[in-house]
């Protein structure tokens, strides 16, 4: 079974949306393999998003991602990577399909409430960035 890394971003934690998003995770058939709350340092956010380090939005993104607590999840399911991205919707909430998390909950292209890995290889890197093997269940 495939795993993906999901994050409930600071804007969603701030607006008391953790429960709503976790309910969707479970309703869509994901098993939570690992979960923790954390307040990332700017440096941790930079390391997580290093693939974007040349992008114009990198500094704002890493400031935002270290602005408050997040909930970090390793999720297990068949086709977990594409399935979670489908449930999140497009990066920009304004362009996301109806019923997706980003459409329903996201504020703007930056504060879009959730993260999801974009490939199984990146999922493996992202999961290992936050969780040791001993803390990943199933
Ligand atoms: P996704 O999260 O859909 O995989 P990206 O990997 O392209 O999107 O970008 C990572 C995150 O950076 C986005 O989720 C969003 O928070 C932020 N971001 C992306 N594009 C922009 C942009 N043009 N302006 C501001 N923030 C952005
Ligand atoms: Mg991405």
XYZ file of C-alpha atoms and ligand atoms in Angstrom:
166
model
C 0.000 0.000 0.000
C 1.180 3.485 -0.879
C 1.932 6.229 1.618
C 1.761 9.982 1.290
C 2.672 12.912 3.520
C -0.114 15.338 4.354
C 0.069 18.543 6.365
C -2.778 20.518 7.873
C -1.262 23.966 7.345
C -1.200 26.864 9.849
C -4.230 28.628 8.354
C -6.401 25.545 8.898
C -5.115 24.781 12.398
C -5.744 28.433 13.331
C -9.377 28.210 12.125
C -10.143 24.982 14.061
C -10.308 22.807 10.950
C -8.153 19.883 12.178
C -11.143 17.689 13.025
C -12.946 18.401 9.786
C -9.873 17.514 7.706
C -9.104 14.359 9.729
C -12.743 13.254 9.317
C -12.302 13.570 5.545
C -9.020 11.622 5.699
C -10.749 8.716 7.410
C -13.941 8.906 5.339
C -11.841 8.600 2.161
C -10.353 5.321 3.372
C -6.906 6.453 4.469
C -5.260 4.896 7.509
C -3.246 7.299 9.624
C 0.206 5.699 9.802
C 1.768 8.568 11.766
C 0.604 11.915 13.103
C 2.052 14.784 15.113
C 1.543 18.444 15.796
C 4.571 20.686 15.375
C 5.526 24.316 15.070
C 8.179 24.246 12.341
C 11.160 26.556 12.499
C 11.843 28.635 9.408
C 14.856 26.390 8.781
C 12.726 23.206 8.990
C 10.211 24.708 6.548
C 13.065 25.654 4.182
C 14.402 22.091 4.304
C 10.982 20.618 3.640
C 10.353 22.874 0.625
C 13.950 22.916 -0.661
C 12.736 21.914 -4.171
C 11.087 25.343 -4.333
C 14.085 27.320 -3.116
C 14.482 29.195 -6.412
C 10.806 30.169 -6.588
C 9.685 33.747 -5.969
C 7.254 32.585 -3.280
C 9.825 30.529 -1.300
C 10.516 33.081 1.435
C 6.835 33.924 1.991
C 5.909 30.225 1.901
C 8.464 29.204 4.516
C 7.577 32.186 6.732
C 3.910 31.195 6.528
C 4.608 27.477 7.158
C 6.574 28.411 10.290
C 4.005 30.980 11.492
C 2.014 28.590 13.697
C 1.459 24.940 14.512
C 0.716 22.357 11.816
C -0.493 18.747 11.925
C 1.739 16.355 9.994
C 0.371 13.004 8.813
C 1.669 9.940 7.047
C -1.352 8.428 5.277
C -1.697 4.897 3.915
C -4.103 3.802 1.185
C -4.145 2.363 -2.301
C -2.910 5.107 -4.629
C -2.480 7.374 -1.616
C -0.437 10.023 -3.462
C -2.827 10.804 -6.343
C -5.914 10.184 -4.201
C -4.881 12.728 -1.546
C -4.003 15.286 -4.225
C -7.424 14.750 -5.796
C -9.127 15.324 -2.434
C -7.061 18.496 -1.822
C -7.710 19.986 -5.257
C -5.654 22.497 -7.231
C -2.977 24.587 -5.497
C -5.031 27.763 -5.959
C -8.367 27.432 -4.100
C -9.961 29.697 -6.703
C -9.192 27.056 -9.348
C -9.874 23.966 -7.240
C -12.836 21.719 -8.043
C -15.995 21.893 -5.923
C -15.875 19.589 -2.901
C -12.099 19.621 -2.639
C -10.484 20.671 0.628
C -8.722 23.647 -0.904
C -11.921 24.874 -2.589
C -13.974 24.471 0.572
C -11.399 25.605 3.150
C -8.446 27.335 1.464
C -7.990 31.110 1.752
C -5.675 31.826 -1.195
C -2.900 30.269 -3.315
C -0.496 30.379 -0.345
C -2.811 29.701 2.603
C -4.444 26.704 0.962
C -4.972 24.656 4.151
C -3.349 21.347 3.177
C -0.191 19.836 1.732
C 0.174 16.543 -0.132
C 3.199 14.835 -1.680
C 3.296 14.947 -5.472
C 4.979 11.561 -6.131
C 5.769 8.343 -4.232
C 9.485 9.261 -4.234
C 8.790 12.687 -2.761
C 6.378 11.090 -0.280
C 9.189 8.829 0.967
C 11.507 11.839 1.404
C 8.811 13.934 3.101
C 7.730 11.145 5.473
C 11.338 10.503 6.478
C 11.836 14.256 6.977
C 9.306 14.213 9.821
C 9.006 10.635 11.112
C 11.413 7.888 12.091
C 10.554 4.351 10.942
C 9.714 3.361 14.542
C 6.885 5.911 14.607
C 5.249 4.834 11.365
C 2.531 2.244 11.969
C 1.354 -0.390 9.516
P 1.143 22.045 -4.179
O 1.089 22.315 -2.691
O -0.216 22.024 -4.804
O 1.969 20.824 -4.522
P 3.420 23.642 -5.035
O 4.264 22.465 -4.676
O 3.587 24.247 -6.399
O 1.866 23.326 -4.853
O 3.685 24.819 -4.004
C 3.878 24.527 -2.634
C 3.090 25.525 -1.824
O 3.618 26.844 -2.052
C 1.605 25.651 -2.183
O 0.799 24.669 -1.590
C 1.282 27.031 -1.669
O 1.127 27.054 -0.250
C 2.558 27.793 -2.028
N 2.478 28.422 -3.353
C 2.483 27.809 -4.561
N 2.412 28.680 -5.573
C 2.363 29.908 -4.996
C 2.283 31.246 -5.503
N 2.233 31.487 -6.819
N 2.240 32.253 -4.601
C 2.284 32.022 -3.283
N 2.371 30.782 -2.728
C 2.407 29.749 -3.576
Mg 4.003 20.496 -4.193
